[in-house]
Coordinates of C-alpha atoms in Angstrom, one line a residue:
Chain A
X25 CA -21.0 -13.1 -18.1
X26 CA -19.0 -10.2 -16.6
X27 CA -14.8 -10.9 -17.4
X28 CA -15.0 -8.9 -13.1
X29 CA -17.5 -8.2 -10.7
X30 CA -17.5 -5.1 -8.7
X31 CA -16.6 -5.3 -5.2
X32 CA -19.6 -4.4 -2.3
X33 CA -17.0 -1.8 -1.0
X34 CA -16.1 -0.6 -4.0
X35 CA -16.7 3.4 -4.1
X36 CA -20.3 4.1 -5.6
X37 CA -20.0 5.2 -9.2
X38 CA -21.9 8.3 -8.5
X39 CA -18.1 9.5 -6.3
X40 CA -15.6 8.4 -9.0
X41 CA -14.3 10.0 -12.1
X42 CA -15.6 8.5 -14.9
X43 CA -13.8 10.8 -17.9
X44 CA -9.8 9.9 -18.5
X45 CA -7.9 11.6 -21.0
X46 CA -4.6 10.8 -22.3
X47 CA -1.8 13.0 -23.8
X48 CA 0.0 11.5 -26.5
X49 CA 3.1 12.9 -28.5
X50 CA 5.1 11.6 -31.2
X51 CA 8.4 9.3 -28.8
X52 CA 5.8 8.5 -26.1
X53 CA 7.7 5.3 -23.8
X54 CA 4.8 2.7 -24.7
X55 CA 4.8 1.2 -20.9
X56 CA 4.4 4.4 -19.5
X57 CA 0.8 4.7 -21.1
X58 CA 0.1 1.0 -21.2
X59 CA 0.8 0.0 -17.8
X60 CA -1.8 2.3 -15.8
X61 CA -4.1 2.1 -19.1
X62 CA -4.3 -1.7 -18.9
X63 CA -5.4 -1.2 -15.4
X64 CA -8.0 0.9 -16.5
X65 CA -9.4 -1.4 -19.3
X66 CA -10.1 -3.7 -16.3
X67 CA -11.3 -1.3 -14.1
X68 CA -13.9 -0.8 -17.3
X69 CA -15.2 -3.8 -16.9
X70 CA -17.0 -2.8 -13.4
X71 CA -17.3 1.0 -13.6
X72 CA -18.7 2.9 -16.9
X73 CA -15.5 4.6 -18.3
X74 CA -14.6 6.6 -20.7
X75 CA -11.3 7.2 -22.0
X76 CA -10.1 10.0 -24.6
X77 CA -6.7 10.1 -26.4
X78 CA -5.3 13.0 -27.4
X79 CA -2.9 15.0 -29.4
X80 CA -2.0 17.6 -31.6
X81 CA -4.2 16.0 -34.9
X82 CA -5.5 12.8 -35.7
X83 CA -2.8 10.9 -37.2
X84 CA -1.8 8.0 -35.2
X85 CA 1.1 8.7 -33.0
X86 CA 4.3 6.9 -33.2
X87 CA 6.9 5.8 -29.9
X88 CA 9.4 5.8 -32.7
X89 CA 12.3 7.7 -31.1
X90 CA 12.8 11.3 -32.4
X91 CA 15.8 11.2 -35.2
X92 CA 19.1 11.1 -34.2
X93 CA 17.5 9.3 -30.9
X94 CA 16.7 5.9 -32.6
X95 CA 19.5 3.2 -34.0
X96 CA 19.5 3.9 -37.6
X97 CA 19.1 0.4 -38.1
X98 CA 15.5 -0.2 -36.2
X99 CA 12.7 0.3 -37.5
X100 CA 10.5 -0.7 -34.1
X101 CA 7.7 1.3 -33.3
X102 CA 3.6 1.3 -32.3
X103 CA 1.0 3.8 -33.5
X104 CA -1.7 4.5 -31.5
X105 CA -5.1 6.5 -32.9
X106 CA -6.1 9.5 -31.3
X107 CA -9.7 10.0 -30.4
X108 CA -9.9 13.9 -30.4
X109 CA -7.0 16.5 -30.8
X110 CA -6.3 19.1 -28.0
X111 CA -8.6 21.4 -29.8
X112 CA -11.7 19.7 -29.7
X113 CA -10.8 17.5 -26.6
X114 CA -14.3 16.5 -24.2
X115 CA -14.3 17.1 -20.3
X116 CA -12.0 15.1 -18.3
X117 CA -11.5 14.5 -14.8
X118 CA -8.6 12.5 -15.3
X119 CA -5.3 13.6 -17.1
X120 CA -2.7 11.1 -18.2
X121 CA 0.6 12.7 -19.5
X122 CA 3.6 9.3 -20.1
X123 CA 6.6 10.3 -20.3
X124 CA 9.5 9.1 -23.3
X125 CA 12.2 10.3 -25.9
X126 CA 10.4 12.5 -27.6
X127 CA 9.8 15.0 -24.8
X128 CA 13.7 15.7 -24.5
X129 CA 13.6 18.6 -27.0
X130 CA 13.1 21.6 -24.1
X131 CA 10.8 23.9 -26.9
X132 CA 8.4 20.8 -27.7
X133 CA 5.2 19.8 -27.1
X134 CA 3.5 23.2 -27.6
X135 CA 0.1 22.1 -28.3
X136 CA 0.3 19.6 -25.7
X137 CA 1.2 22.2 -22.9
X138 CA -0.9 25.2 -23.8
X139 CA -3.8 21.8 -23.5
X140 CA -2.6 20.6 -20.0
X141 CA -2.5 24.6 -18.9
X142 CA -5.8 25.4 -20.0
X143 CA -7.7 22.0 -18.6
X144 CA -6.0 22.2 -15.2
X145 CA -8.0 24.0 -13.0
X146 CA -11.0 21.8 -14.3
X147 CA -9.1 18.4 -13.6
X148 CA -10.1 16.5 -11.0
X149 CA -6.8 14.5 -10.8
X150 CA -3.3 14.0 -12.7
X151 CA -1.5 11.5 -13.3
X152 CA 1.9 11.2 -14.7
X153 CA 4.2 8.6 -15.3
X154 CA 8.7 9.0 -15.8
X155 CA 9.5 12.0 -17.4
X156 CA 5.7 13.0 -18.4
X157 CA 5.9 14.8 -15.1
X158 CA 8.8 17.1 -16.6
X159 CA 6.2 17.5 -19.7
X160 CA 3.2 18.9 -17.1
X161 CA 6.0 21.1 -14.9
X162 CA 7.1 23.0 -17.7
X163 CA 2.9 24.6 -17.9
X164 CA 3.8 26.2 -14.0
X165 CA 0.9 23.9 -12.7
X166 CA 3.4 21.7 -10.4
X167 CA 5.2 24.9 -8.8
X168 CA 5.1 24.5 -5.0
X169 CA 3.9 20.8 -5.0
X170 CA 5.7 17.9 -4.4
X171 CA 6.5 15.5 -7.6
X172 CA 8.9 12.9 -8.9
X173 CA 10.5 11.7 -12.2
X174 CA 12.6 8.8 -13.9
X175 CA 16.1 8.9 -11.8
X176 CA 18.1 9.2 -14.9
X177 CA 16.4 12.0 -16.3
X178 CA 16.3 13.6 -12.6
X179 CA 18.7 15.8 -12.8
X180 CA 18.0 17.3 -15.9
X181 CA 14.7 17.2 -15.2
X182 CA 14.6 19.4 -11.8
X183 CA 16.9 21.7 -12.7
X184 CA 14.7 23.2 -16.0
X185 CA 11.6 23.8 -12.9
X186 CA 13.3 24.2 -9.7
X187 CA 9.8 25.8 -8.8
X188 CA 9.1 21.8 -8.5
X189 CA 9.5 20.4 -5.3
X190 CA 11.1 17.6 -6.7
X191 CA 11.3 13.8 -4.4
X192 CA 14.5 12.4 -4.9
X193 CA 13.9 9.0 -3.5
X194 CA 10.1 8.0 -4.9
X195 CA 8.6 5.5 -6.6
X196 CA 5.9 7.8 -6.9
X197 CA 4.3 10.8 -4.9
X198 CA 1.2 12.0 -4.6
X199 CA 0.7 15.7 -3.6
X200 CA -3.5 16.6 -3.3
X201 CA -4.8 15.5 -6.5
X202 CA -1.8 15.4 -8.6
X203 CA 0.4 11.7 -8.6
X204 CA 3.6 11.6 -10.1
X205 CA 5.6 8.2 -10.7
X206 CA 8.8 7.3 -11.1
X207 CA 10.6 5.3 -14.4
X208 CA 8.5 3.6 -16.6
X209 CA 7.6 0.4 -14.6
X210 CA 6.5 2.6 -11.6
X211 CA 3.3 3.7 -13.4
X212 CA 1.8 0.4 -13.0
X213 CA 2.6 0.5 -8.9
X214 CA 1.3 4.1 -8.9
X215 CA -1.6 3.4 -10.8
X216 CA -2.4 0.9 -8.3
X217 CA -2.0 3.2 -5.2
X218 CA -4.8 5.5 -7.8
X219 CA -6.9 3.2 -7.5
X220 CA -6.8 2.4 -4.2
X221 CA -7.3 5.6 -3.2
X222 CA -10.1 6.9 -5.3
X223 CA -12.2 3.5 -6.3
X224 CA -11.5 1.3 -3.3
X225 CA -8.7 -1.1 -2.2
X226 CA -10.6 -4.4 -3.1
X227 CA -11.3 -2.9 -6.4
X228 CA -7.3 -2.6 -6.7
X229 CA -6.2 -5.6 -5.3
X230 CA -8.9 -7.3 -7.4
X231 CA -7.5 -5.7 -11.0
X232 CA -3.8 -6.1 -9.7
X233 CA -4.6 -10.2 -9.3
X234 CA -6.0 -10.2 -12.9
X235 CA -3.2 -8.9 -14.7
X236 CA -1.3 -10.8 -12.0
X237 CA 0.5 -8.1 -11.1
X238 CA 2.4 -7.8 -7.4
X239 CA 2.4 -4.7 -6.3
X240 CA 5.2 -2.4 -4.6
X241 CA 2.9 -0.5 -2.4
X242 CA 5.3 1.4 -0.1
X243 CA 5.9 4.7 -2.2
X244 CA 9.7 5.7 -0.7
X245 CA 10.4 2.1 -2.0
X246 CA 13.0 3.3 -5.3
X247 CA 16.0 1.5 -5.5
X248 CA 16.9 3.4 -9.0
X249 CA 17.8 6.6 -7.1
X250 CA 20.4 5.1 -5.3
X251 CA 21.7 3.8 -8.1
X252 CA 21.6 7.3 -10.1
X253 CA 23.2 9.7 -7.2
X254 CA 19.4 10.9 -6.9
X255 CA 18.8 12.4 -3.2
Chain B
X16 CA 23.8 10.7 -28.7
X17 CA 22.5 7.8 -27.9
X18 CA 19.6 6.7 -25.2
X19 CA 21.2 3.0 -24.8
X20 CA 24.4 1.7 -25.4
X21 CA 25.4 -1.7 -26.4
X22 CA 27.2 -3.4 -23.6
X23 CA 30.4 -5.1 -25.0
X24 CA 29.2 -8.6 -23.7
X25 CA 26.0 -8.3 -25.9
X26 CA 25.7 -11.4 -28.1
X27 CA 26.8 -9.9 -31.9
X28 CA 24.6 -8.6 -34.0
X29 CA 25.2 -11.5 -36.6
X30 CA 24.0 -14.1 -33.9
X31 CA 20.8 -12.7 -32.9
X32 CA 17.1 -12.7 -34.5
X33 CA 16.1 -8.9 -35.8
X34 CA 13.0 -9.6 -36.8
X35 CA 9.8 -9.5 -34.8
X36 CA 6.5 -9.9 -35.7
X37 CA 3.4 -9.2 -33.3
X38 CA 0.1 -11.0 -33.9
X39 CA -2.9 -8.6 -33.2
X40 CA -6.7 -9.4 -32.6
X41 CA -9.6 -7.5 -31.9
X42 CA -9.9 -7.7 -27.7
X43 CA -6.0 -7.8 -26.8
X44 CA -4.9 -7.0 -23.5
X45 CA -2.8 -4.2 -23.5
X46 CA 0.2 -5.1 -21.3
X47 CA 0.3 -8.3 -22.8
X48 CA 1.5 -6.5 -25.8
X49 CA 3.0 -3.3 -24.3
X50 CA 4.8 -4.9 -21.6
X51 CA 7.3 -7.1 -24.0
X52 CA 7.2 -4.7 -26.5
X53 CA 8.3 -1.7 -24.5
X54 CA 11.6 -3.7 -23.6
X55 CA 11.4 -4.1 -27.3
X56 CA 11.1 -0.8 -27.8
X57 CA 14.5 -0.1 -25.9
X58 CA 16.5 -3.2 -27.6
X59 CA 16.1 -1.1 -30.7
X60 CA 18.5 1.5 -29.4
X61 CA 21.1 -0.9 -29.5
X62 CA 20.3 -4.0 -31.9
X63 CA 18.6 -2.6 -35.0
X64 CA 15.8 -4.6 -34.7
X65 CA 12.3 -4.3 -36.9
X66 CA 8.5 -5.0 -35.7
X67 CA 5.7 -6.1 -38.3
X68 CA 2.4 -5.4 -36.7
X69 CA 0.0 -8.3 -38.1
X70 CA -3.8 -8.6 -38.0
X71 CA -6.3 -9.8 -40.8
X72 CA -6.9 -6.1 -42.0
X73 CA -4.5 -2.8 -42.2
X74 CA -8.1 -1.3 -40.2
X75 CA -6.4 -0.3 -36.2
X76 CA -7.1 -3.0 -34.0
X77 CA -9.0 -2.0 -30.7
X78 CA -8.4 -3.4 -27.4
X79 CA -12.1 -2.8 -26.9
X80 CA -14.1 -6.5 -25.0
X81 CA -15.8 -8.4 -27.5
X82 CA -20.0 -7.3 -27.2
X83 CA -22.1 -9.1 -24.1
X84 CA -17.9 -8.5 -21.8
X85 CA -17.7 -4.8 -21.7
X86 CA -19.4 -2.7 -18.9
X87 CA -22.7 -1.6 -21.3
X88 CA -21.5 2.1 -19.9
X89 CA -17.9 2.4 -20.7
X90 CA -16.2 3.3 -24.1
X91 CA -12.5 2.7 -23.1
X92 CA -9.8 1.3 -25.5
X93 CA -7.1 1.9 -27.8
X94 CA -6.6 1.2 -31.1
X95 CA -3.3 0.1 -32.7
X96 CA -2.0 0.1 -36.2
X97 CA -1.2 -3.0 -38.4
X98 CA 1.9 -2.9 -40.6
X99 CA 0.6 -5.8 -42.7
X100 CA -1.6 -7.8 -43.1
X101 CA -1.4 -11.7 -41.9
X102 CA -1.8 -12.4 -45.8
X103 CA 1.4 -9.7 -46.9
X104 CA 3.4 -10.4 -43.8
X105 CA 7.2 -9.9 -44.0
X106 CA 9.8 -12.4 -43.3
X107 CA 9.5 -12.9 -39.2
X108 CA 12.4 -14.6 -37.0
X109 CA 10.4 -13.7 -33.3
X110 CA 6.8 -13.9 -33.5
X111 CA 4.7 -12.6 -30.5
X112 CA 1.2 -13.9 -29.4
X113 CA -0.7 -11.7 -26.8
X114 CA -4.0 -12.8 -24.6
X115 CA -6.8 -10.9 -23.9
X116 CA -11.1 -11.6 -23.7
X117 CA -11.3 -11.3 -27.6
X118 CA -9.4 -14.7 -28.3
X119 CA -12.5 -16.1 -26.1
X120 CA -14.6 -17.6 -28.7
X121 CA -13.4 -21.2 -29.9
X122 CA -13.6 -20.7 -33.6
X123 CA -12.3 -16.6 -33.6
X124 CA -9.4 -15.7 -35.3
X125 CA -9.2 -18.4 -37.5
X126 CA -6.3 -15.3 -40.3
X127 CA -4.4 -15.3 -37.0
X128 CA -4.3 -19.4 -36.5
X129 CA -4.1 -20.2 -40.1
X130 CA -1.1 -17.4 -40.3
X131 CA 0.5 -18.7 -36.9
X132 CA 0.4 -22.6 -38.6
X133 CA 2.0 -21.7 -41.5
X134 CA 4.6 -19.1 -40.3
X135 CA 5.9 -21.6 -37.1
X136 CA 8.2 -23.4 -39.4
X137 CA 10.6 -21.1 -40.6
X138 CA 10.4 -19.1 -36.8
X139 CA 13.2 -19.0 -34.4
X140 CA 11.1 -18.1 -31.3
X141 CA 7.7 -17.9 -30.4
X142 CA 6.6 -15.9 -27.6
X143 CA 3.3 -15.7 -26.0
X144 CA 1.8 -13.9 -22.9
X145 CA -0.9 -15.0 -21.1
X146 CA -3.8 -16.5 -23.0
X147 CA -2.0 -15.9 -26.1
X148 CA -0.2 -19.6 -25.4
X149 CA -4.4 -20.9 -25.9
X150 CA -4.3 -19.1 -29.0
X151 CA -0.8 -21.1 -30.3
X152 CA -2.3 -24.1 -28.8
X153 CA -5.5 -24.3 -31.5
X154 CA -3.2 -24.8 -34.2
X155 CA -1.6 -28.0 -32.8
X156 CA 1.8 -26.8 -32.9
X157 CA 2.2 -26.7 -29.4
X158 CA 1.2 -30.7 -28.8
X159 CA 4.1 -32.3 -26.4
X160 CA 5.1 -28.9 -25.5
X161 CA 5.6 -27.6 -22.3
X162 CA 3.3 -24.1 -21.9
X163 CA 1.5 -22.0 -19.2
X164 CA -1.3 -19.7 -19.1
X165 CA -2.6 -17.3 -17.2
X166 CA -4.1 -18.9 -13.9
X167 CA -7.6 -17.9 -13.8
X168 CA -8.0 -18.9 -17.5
X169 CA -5.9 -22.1 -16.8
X170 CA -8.3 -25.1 -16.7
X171 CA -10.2 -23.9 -19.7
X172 CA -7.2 -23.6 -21.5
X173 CA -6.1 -26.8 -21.0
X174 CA -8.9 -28.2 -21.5
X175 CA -9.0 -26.7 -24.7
X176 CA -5.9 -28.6 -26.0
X177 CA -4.8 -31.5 -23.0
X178 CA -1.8 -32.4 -26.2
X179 CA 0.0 -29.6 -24.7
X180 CA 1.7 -30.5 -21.4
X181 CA 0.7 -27.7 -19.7
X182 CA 2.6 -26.5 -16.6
X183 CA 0.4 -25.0 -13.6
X184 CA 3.0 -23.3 -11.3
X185 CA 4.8 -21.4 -13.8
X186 CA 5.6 -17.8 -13.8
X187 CA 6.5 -18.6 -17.6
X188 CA 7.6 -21.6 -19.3
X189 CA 11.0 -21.8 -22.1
X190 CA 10.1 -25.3 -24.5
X191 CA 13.3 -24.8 -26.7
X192 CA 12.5 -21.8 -28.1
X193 CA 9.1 -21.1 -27.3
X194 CA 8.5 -18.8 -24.4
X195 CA 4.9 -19.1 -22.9
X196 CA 4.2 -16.4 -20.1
X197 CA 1.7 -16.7 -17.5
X198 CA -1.1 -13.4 -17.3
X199 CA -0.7 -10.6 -18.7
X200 CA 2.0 -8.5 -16.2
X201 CA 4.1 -11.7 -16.4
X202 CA 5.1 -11.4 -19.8
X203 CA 8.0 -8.4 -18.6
X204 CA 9.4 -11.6 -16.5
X205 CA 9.5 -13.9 -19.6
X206 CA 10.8 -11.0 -22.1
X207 CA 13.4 -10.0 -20.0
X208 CA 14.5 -13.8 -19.6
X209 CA 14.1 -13.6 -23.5
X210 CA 16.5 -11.0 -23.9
X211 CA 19.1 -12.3 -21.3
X212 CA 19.1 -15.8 -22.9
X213 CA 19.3 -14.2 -26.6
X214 CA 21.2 -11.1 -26.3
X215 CA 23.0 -11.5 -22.9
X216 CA 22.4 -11.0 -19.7
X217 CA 24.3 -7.3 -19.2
X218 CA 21.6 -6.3 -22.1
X219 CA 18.6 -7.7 -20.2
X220 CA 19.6 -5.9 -17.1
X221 CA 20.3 -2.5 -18.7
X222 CA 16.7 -2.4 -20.3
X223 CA 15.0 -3.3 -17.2
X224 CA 17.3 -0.6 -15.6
X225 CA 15.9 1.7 -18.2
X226 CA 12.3 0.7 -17.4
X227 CA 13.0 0.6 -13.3
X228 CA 11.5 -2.8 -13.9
X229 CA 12.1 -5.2 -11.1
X230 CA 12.1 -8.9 -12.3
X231 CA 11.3 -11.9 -11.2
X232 CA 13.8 -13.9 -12.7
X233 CA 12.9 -17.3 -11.1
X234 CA 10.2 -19.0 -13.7
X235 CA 8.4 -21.0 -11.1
X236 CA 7.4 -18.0 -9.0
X237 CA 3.6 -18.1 -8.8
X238 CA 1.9 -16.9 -6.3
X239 CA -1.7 -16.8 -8.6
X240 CA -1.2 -20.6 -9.4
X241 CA -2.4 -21.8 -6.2
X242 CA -5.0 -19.0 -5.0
X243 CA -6.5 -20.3 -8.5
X244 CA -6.1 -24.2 -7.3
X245 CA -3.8 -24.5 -10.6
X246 CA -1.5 -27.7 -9.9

């Protein structure tokens, strides 16, 4: 017995991509990769997927905020296990990059970047949630496209790649094959609209009831950049 | 400098529980883990708060489907890692119960229910997400409780344990001080109710600020009870 069945108009698995990867580094934000990967996990229970995890080696990778980012008193984190390192990483057709804390240093993440330069022309789509879009725009690959970010971070965040034709208002954007979401939370509606697009709106609406999830499907809808002086 | 900061209305420090323990099985849903724990993740900016990861082994615990539920093609999961063991667990004031297919079987996770048993004394709150509230239910110590579920899984649940007074139209549930969230995404409701009720309201909104996270804040919103003829 099947936990979901697939959809008659569902798109035929022979026109989807099957290979995800995700980018992980140490102060990843935890909903960022967990909302549009717990999406996935159902969506693997009607198309064969596969997903890869990446990073810089094979130790598992902490959200634990970077030092001097964290109360001194906590001691709250998750570790997740890699499944390959940059190095050795399999084809992908799908790139995830989250955003969280432990992108803020501007000279970080070198492993990760030189990956997500080198793999891009050979991606079929990307897909970033909050600041993980900063993360991929600092490679060049988002110069001339249009892309959004958390609304606290936005400021920051366009100014270090003007080159970026950065939405103020967004709770995500898609430009060609590239989505962008907004803060945290907004991966989940963008993942959504990811789905929709490439394996089918029942398929989405279908996933979105299991994890009994309502949607925001209108993509200007962002009351955080009001709220943040973001135009 | 800080990411968060405490809001001067935030309930002291001395008044609040800091220690939170998450139960893990093989077969968890994701966001019924990821989703409380990433507003979790931001308390500890402010309260310093700890998290005990818990599973019958130190071995990472995969969110993989149980054999005979997966898609035979897909290889898609993630694996988290255990701080302690159920046997070794630290001293635990919140203790979290996530759903998810692997909690299926009746007579699984019999560490987990004989851990949960003898831990509920001495806890302050319990809080569960979606099917998680089936897996509390086993041990009895939810009899003449008030609980939800998720919908889909609802009858069976109740089935499973008709001493619990189960509540059909529930977005979540509060029984003194046990939280019980319906599926999986409605588990960022409940913790943000959580957090409101435990460590003040200014704090609840600030985190879901954070996480651009809009909430349902009315517990009997529940659009899934009655497209699943829940009553």
């Amino acid at each position: 017995m099947s936990v979901l069945q697939l959809p008659a108009s569902a798109t035929p698995v022979d026109k989807v991509p099957l290979s995800f990867g995700l980018v992980l580094y140490p102060g990843f934000q935890a909903l960022d990769v967990f909302g549009p990967l717990d999406a996935l996990n159902c969506l693997s229970f009607i198309y064969p997927i596969k997903l890869h995890i990446l990073a810089e080696t094979l130790d598992p990778v902490s959200t634990k905020p970077p030092q001097g980012l964290e109360h001194s008193g906590s001691s709250f984190a998750q570790s997740i296990v890699p499944t390959h390192t940059f190095e050795n990483a399999p084809q992908v057709d799908v790139l995830i990059v989250p955003g969280g804390v432990g992108n803020r240093p501007p000279n970080s993440l070198e492993a990760a970047l030189s990956y997500i330069s080198r793999v891009f022309p050979e991606l079929q789509y990307v897909f970033t949630v909050c600041t993980g879009s900063g993360v991929v725009a600092r490679t060049g690959v988002l110069d001339r496209r249009r892309a959004t970010t958390n609304k606290v971070a936005f400021a920051r965040i366009s100014a270090s790649r003007p080159q970026v034709e950065w939405v103020g208002k967004a709770r995500w954007v898609v430009d060609g094959n590239i989505w962008t979401a907004s803060g945290v939370s907004a991966g989940i509606d963008a993942i959504f609209d990811f789905l929709q697009t490439v394996y089918g709106s029942e398929v989405a609406s279908m996933i979105a009831d299991f994890m009994e999830y309502e949607r925001h499907t209108d993509p200007t809808w962002d009351p955080w950049a009001e709220r943040n002086n973001v135009q």
